[in-house]
PDB file of C-alpha atoms in Angstrom:
ATOM      1  CA  MET A 235     -38.192 -25.949 -28.358  1.00 81.00           C
ATOM      2  CA  LEU A 236     -36.660 -28.520 -27.089  1.00 81.00           C
ATOM      3  CA  GLU A 237     -37.982 -30.731 -30.010  1.00 87.00           C
ATOM      4  CA  THR A 238     -35.434 -27.808 -32.312  1.00 90.00           C
ATOM      5  CA  ILE A 239     -33.065 -29.605 -29.903  1.00 87.00           C
ATOM      6  CA  ARG A 240     -33.444 -32.904 -31.216  1.00 85.00           C
ATOM      7  CA  LYS A 241     -34.030 -32.630 -34.249  1.00 89.00           C
ATOM      8  CA  ILE A 242     -29.903 -31.747 -34.542  1.00 92.00           C
ATOM      9  CA  PRO A 243     -27.884 -34.245 -36.289  1.00 93.00           C
ATOM     10  CA  ALA A 244     -25.614 -34.985 -33.260  1.00 93.00           C
ATOM     11  CA  VAL A 245     -28.113 -34.997 -30.157  1.00 91.00           C
ATOM     12  CA  ARG A 246     -29.999 -37.150 -32.645  1.00 91.00           C
ATOM     13  CA  ALA A 247     -27.222 -40.089 -32.810  1.00 93.00           C
ATOM     14  CA  ALA A 248     -26.477 -39.978 -29.130  1.00 92.00           C
ATOM     15  CA  ILE A 249     -30.148 -40.539 -28.007  1.00 90.00           C
ATOM     16  CA  ALA A 250     -29.734 -43.402 -30.269  1.00 92.00           C
ATOM     17  CA  GLN A 251     -26.677 -44.700 -28.441  1.00 93.00           C
ATOM     18  CA  TYR A 252     -28.632 -44.011 -25.143  1.00 91.00           C
ATOM     19  CA  ASP A 253     -31.558 -45.883 -26.515  1.00 91.00           C
ATOM     20  CA  GLN A 254     -29.011 -48.797 -27.181  1.00 93.00           C
ATOM     21  CA  LEU A 255     -27.937 -49.045 -23.608  1.00 92.00           C
ATOM     22  CA  SER A 256     -28.749 -51.471 -21.277  1.00 94.00           C
ATOM     23  CA  HIS A 257     -31.138 -50.204 -18.060  1.00 92.00           C
ATOM     24  CA  ARG A 258     -28.113 -51.263 -15.595  1.00 95.00           C
ATOM     25  CA  ASP A 259     -25.725 -48.730 -18.219  1.00 94.00           C
ATOM     26  CA  ARG A 260     -28.417 -45.781 -18.465  1.00 92.00           C
ATOM     27  CA  ARG A 261     -29.335 -45.782 -14.685  1.00 95.00           C
ATOM     28  CA  ALA A 262     -24.756 -45.583 -14.322  1.00 95.00           C
ATOM     29  CA  LEU A 263     -24.771 -42.813 -17.348  1.00 94.00           C
ATOM     30  CA  GLN A 264     -27.548 -40.656 -15.285  1.00 94.00           C
ATOM     31  CA  VAL A 265     -25.793 -40.854 -11.925  1.00 96.00           C
ATOM     32  CA  MET A 266     -23.160 -39.204 -13.853  1.00 96.00           C
ATOM     33  CA  VAL A 267     -24.466 -36.507 -15.305  1.00 95.00           C
ATOM     34  CA  THR A 268     -26.344 -35.379 -12.482  1.00 96.00           C
ATOM     35  CA  ALA A 269     -22.863 -35.630 -11.013  1.00 97.00           C
ATOM     36  CA  LEU A 270     -20.968 -34.018 -12.934  1.00 97.00           C
ATOM     37  CA  ALA A 271     -24.046 -31.448 -13.275  1.00 96.00           C
ATOM     38  CA  VAL A 272     -23.448 -31.010  -9.518  1.00 96.00           C
ATOM     39  CA  ALA A 273     -20.050 -30.874 -10.033  1.00 96.00           C
ATOM     40  CA  ILE A 274     -20.824 -28.038 -12.237  1.00 96.00           C
ATOM     41  CA  LEU A 275     -22.846 -25.961  -9.825  1.00 95.00           C
ATOM     42  CA  TYR A 276     -20.866 -26.007  -6.879  1.00 95.00           C
ATOM     43  CA  LEU A 277     -17.456 -25.181  -8.742  1.00 95.00           C
ATOM     44  CA  GLY A 278     -19.063 -22.667 -11.171  1.00 95.00           C
ATOM     45  CA  VAL A 279     -21.592 -20.906  -9.212  1.00 94.00           C
ATOM     46  CA  TRP A 280     -21.175 -21.791  -5.695  1.00 94.00           C
ATOM     47  CA  GLN A 281     -17.681 -21.498  -4.114  1.00 95.00           C
ATOM     48  CA  PRO A 282     -17.240 -18.138  -6.569  1.00 95.00           C
ATOM     49  CA  ILE A 283     -19.853 -16.960  -4.524  1.00 95.00           C
ATOM     50  CA  VAL A 284     -18.153 -17.998  -1.240  1.00 95.00           C
ATOM     51  CA  GLU A 285     -15.282 -16.653  -1.730  1.00 95.00           C
ATOM     52  CA  PHE A 286     -16.255 -12.999  -3.399  1.00 95.00           C
ATOM     53  CA  ARG A 287     -17.972 -13.276   0.125  1.00 95.00           C
ATOM     54  CA  SER A 288     -15.317 -13.663   2.409  1.00 95.00           C
ATOM     55  CA  GLU A 289     -12.996 -11.464  -0.120  1.00 95.00           C
ATOM     56  CA  GLY A 290     -15.566  -8.855   0.910  1.00 95.00           C
ATOM     57  CA  TYR A 291     -15.693  -9.486   4.405  1.00 94.00           C
ATOM     58  CA  GLU A 292     -12.152  -9.754   4.770  1.00 94.00           C
ATOM     59  CA  ARG A 293     -12.008  -5.991   2.478  1.00 94.00           C
ATOM     60  CA  MET A 294     -14.984  -4.193   5.218  1.00 95.00           C
ATOM     61  CA  GLN A 295     -12.825  -5.988   8.019  1.00 94.00           C
ATOM     62  CA  GLN A 296      -9.708  -4.278   6.337  1.00 92.00           C
ATOM     63  CA  SER A 297     -11.823  -0.952   6.473  1.00 92.00           C
ATOM     64  CA  ARG A 298     -12.913  -0.790   9.743  1.00 92.00           C
ATOM     65  CA  GLU A 299      -9.228  -1.439  10.958  1.00 89.00           C
ATOM     66  CA  ARG A 300      -8.423   1.388   8.921  1.00 85.00           C
ATOM     67  CA  VAL A 301     -10.609   3.502  10.527  1.00 87.00           C
ATOM     68  CA  ALA A 302      -9.692   3.023  13.958  1.00 84.00           C
ATOM     69  CA  TRP A 303      -7.104   3.911  12.945  1.00 77.00           C
ATOM     70  CA  ILE A 304      -7.373   7.026  12.073  1.00 78.00           C
ATOM     71  CA  SER A 305     -10.052   7.319  14.319  1.00 79.00           C
ATOM     72  CA  SER A 306      -7.388   6.717  16.906  1.00 76.00           C
ATOM     73  CA  ARG A 307      -4.878   9.310  15.155  1.00 72.00           C
ATOM     74  CA  GLU A 308      -7.679  12.313  14.646  1.00 75.00           C
ATOM     75  CA  GLN A 309      -7.240  13.540  18.288  1.00 69.00           C
ATOM     76  CA  ALA A 310      -3.130  13.788  18.121  1.00 66.00           C
ATOM     77  CA  LEU A 311      -3.326  15.799  14.605  1.00 65.00           C
ATOM     78  CA  GLU A 312      -6.370  18.043  15.227  1.00 70.00           C
ATOM     79  CA  ARG A 313      -3.919  19.066  18.122  1.00 66.00           C
ATOM     80  CA  ILE A 314      -0.650  19.005  15.599  1.00 63.00           C
ATOM     81  CA  SER A 315      -3.479  21.539  13.404  1.00 65.00           C
ATOM     82  CA  GLN A 316      -4.276  23.700  15.967  1.00 65.00           C
ATOM     83  CA  VAL A 317      -0.493  24.219  16.934  1.00 57.00           C
ATOM     84  CA  ASN A 318       0.653  25.292  14.078  1.00 55.00           C
ATOM     85  CA  GLU A 319      -2.481  27.320  13.046  1.00 57.00           C
ATOM     86  CA  THR A 320      -1.795  29.254  15.905  1.00 51.00           C
ATOM     87  CA  GLY A 321       2.292  29.228  15.274  1.00 50.00           C
ATOM     88  CA  GLN A 322       3.301  27.952  18.425  1.00 47.00           C
ATOM     89  CA  GLY A 323       6.191  25.650  17.617  1.00 47.00           C
ATOM     90  CA  GLY A 324       6.022  22.663  14.577  1.00 45.00           C
ATOM     91  CA  SER A 325       6.160  25.128  11.662  1.00 45.00           C
ATOM     92  CA  LEU A 326       8.669  27.618  10.358  1.00 51.00           C
ATOM     93  CA  GLY A 327       8.497  30.480   7.688  1.00 53.00           C
ATOM     94  CA  ASP A 328       9.627  30.915   4.832  1.00 50.00           C
ATOM     95  CA  ALA A 329      12.554  33.566   6.800  1.00 51.00           C
ATOM     96  CA  ASP A 330      12.635  31.432   9.196  1.00 71.00           C
ATOM     97  CA  LEU A 331      13.948  27.952   7.438  1.00 77.00           C
ATOM     98  CA  LEU A 332      17.330  29.240   7.057  1.00 79.00           C
ATOM     99  CA  LYS A 333      18.309  30.619  10.631  1.00 80.00           C
ATOM    100  CA  THR A 334      17.023  27.755  12.030  1.00 83.00           C
ATOM    101  CA  VAL A 335      18.749  24.920   9.844  1.00 84.00           C
ATOM    102  CA  THR A 336      22.271  26.794  10.530  1.00 83.00           C
ATOM    103  CA  ASP A 337      21.542  27.485  14.297  1.00 85.00           C
ATOM    104  CA  SER A 338      20.699  23.161  14.746  1.00 86.00           C
ATOM    105  CA  ALA A 339      23.567  23.067  12.581  1.00 86.00           C
ATOM    106  CA  ASP A 340      26.185  23.989  14.831  1.00 87.00           C
ATOM    107  CA  ARG A 341      24.484  23.509  18.249  1.00 88.00           C
ATOM    108  CA  SER A 342      24.627  19.540  17.080  1.00 87.00           C
ATOM    109  CA  GLY A 343      28.334  20.256  16.057  1.00 87.00           C
ATOM    110  CA  LEU A 344      27.757  19.642  12.296  1.00 88.00           C
ATOM    111  CA  PRO A 345      29.569  22.342   9.738  1.00 87.00           C
ATOM    112  CA  LEU A 346      27.807  22.726   6.540  1.00 86.00           C
ATOM    113  CA  GLN A 347      30.216  23.400   4.088  1.00 86.00           C
ATOM    114  CA  ARG A 348      27.124  25.673   1.757  1.00 84.00           C
ATOM    115  CA  PHE A 349      23.461  25.919   1.823  1.00 82.00           C
ATOM    116  CA  GLU A 350      21.138  27.986  -0.446  1.00 82.00           C
ATOM    117  CA  PRO A 351      17.286  28.580  -0.628  1.00 80.00           C
ATOM    118  CA  SER A 352      15.671  25.942  -2.884  1.00 77.00           C
ATOM    119  CA  GLY A 353      12.114  26.682  -4.905  1.00 74.00           C
ATOM    120  CA  ASP A 354       9.959  28.422  -2.101  1.00 72.00           C
ATOM    121  CA  ASP A 355       9.911  26.416   0.717  1.00 76.00           C
ATOM    122  CA  ALA A 356      13.184  24.398   0.599  1.00 83.00           C
ATOM    123  CA  MET A 357      17.026  24.177   1.345  1.00 85.00           C
ATOM    124  CA  ARG A 358      20.053  22.927  -0.272  1.00 89.00           C
ATOM    125  CA  LEU A 359      22.820  22.007   1.832  1.00 89.00           C
ATOM    126  CA  TRP A 360      25.912  20.764   1.473  1.00 91.00           C
ATOM    127  CA  LEU A 361      28.429  18.891   4.663  1.00 89.00           C
ATOM    128  CA  GLU A 362      31.808  17.068   4.030  1.00 90.00           C
ATOM    129  CA  ALA A 363      33.274  14.775   5.904  1.00 89.00           C
ATOM    130  CA  VAL A 364      30.827  14.971   9.135  1.00 89.00           C
ATOM    131  CA  PRO A 365      29.656  11.341  11.513  1.00 91.00           C
ATOM    132  CA  PHE A 366      26.834   9.101  10.186  1.00 91.00           C
ATOM    133  CA  THR A 367      24.992   9.105  13.291  1.00 89.00           C
ATOM    134  CA  ASP A 368      25.401  12.452  14.375  1.00 90.00           C
ATOM    135  CA  LEU A 369      23.911  13.779  10.864  1.00 89.00           C
ATOM    136  CA  THR A 370      20.636  11.474  10.912  1.00 91.00           C
ATOM    137  CA  GLN A 371      19.946  11.719  14.565  1.00 90.00           C
ATOM    138  CA  TRP A 372      20.066  16.159  13.638  1.00 89.00           C
ATOM    139  CA  LEU A 373      17.577  15.496  10.537  1.00 90.00           C
ATOM    140  CA  GLY A 374      15.438  13.749  13.115  1.00 90.00           C
ATOM    141  CA  HIS A 375      15.619  16.478  15.709  1.00 88.00           C
ATOM    142  CA  LEU A 376      15.017  18.344  12.162  1.00 86.00           C
ATOM    143  CA  GLN A 377      11.813  16.577  11.616  1.00 88.00           C
ATOM    144  CA  SER A 378      10.203  16.481  15.345  1.00 85.00           C
ATOM    145  CA  GLU A 379      11.119  19.787  16.494  1.00 83.00           C
ATOM    146  CA  TYR A 380      10.148  21.687  13.212  1.00 83.00           C
ATOM    147  CA  GLY A 381       8.854  19.600  10.799  1.00 84.00           C
ATOM    148  CA  LEU A 382      11.125  19.588   8.258  1.00 86.00           C
ATOM    149  CA  THR A 383      11.719  16.209   6.049  1.00 87.00           C
ATOM    150  CA  VAL A 384      14.330  16.000   3.215  1.00 89.00           C
ATOM    151  CA  ASP A 385      12.863  15.801   0.217  1.00 88.00           C
ATOM    152  CA  GLN A 386      16.224  14.677  -1.653  1.00 89.00           C
ATOM    153  CA  ALA A 387      19.631  12.731   0.079  1.00 90.00           C
ATOM    154  CA  SER A 388      23.176  12.016  -1.625  1.00 90.00           C
ATOM    155  CA  LEU A 389      25.243  10.144   0.658  1.00 90.00           C
ATOM    156  CA  ASP A 390      29.045   9.612  -0.325  1.00 90.00           C
ATOM    157  CA  ARG A 391      30.932   7.418   2.127  1.00 88.00           C
ATOM    158  CA  THR A 392      34.431   8.823   2.328  1.00 89.00           C
ATOM    159  CA  ASP A 393      37.983   7.591   3.581  1.00 90.00           C
ATOM    160  CA  GLU A 394      37.157   7.784   7.089  1.00 89.00           C
ATOM    161  CA  PRO A 395      34.744   5.222   8.516  1.00 90.00           C
ATOM    162  CA  GLY A 396      31.727   6.801   9.701  1.00 88.00           C
ATOM    163  CA  LEU A 397      32.263  10.006   7.905  1.00 91.00           C
ATOM    164  CA  VAL A 398      29.747  11.184   4.677  1.00 91.00           C
ATOM    165  CA  ASP A 399      29.757  13.927   2.274  1.00 91.00           C
ATOM    166  CA  ALA A 400      25.436  14.419   2.590  1.00 91.00           C
ATOM    167  CA  ARG A 401      23.427  17.081   0.128  1.00 93.00           C
ATOM    168  CA  LEU A 402      20.679  17.326   1.106  1.00 91.00           C
ATOM    169  CA  THR A 403      17.652  19.304   0.424  1.00 90.00           C
ATOM    170  CA  LEU A 404      14.610  19.727   3.539  1.00 87.00           C
ATOM    171  CA  GLU A 405      11.166  21.078   3.311  1.00 86.00           C
ATOM    172  CA  PRO A 406       8.586  22.452   5.850  1.00 81.00           C
TER     173      PRO A 406
END
């Protein structure tokens, strides 16, 4: 195979030029070629392996942190699941959704202008000229007490500072 390579005209010309160099120039060329080969091996092989290993280690650490975070929350999620299965707090049936939301709005002093069911288990609400802070506190209460979340929201400011018109869709 080496003989086949030596038959290539460009290789023959390079060998002829190398043979014409002085001993000192040949030695310098050998050192440069060796340094170039080492640099190529380092940059092309060793460094990518090291980077791949360190990135893998970082991904492993992140995965371990996620597992630890999930494990730390597992007991809380199991308690919530048990509460929902037994029907004690935190869960609403479809029939209770309308009553719960309207009663809660009345207790919070937020007048519902209009409300209607939306799909199987959601509810649309319209509120006009309500204090923004009261609205956000009420929505937080609905989420923490009944597990209701805002699926869609549209808030428009009114002419009076601090008051908004809101169109909301709540779902369990």
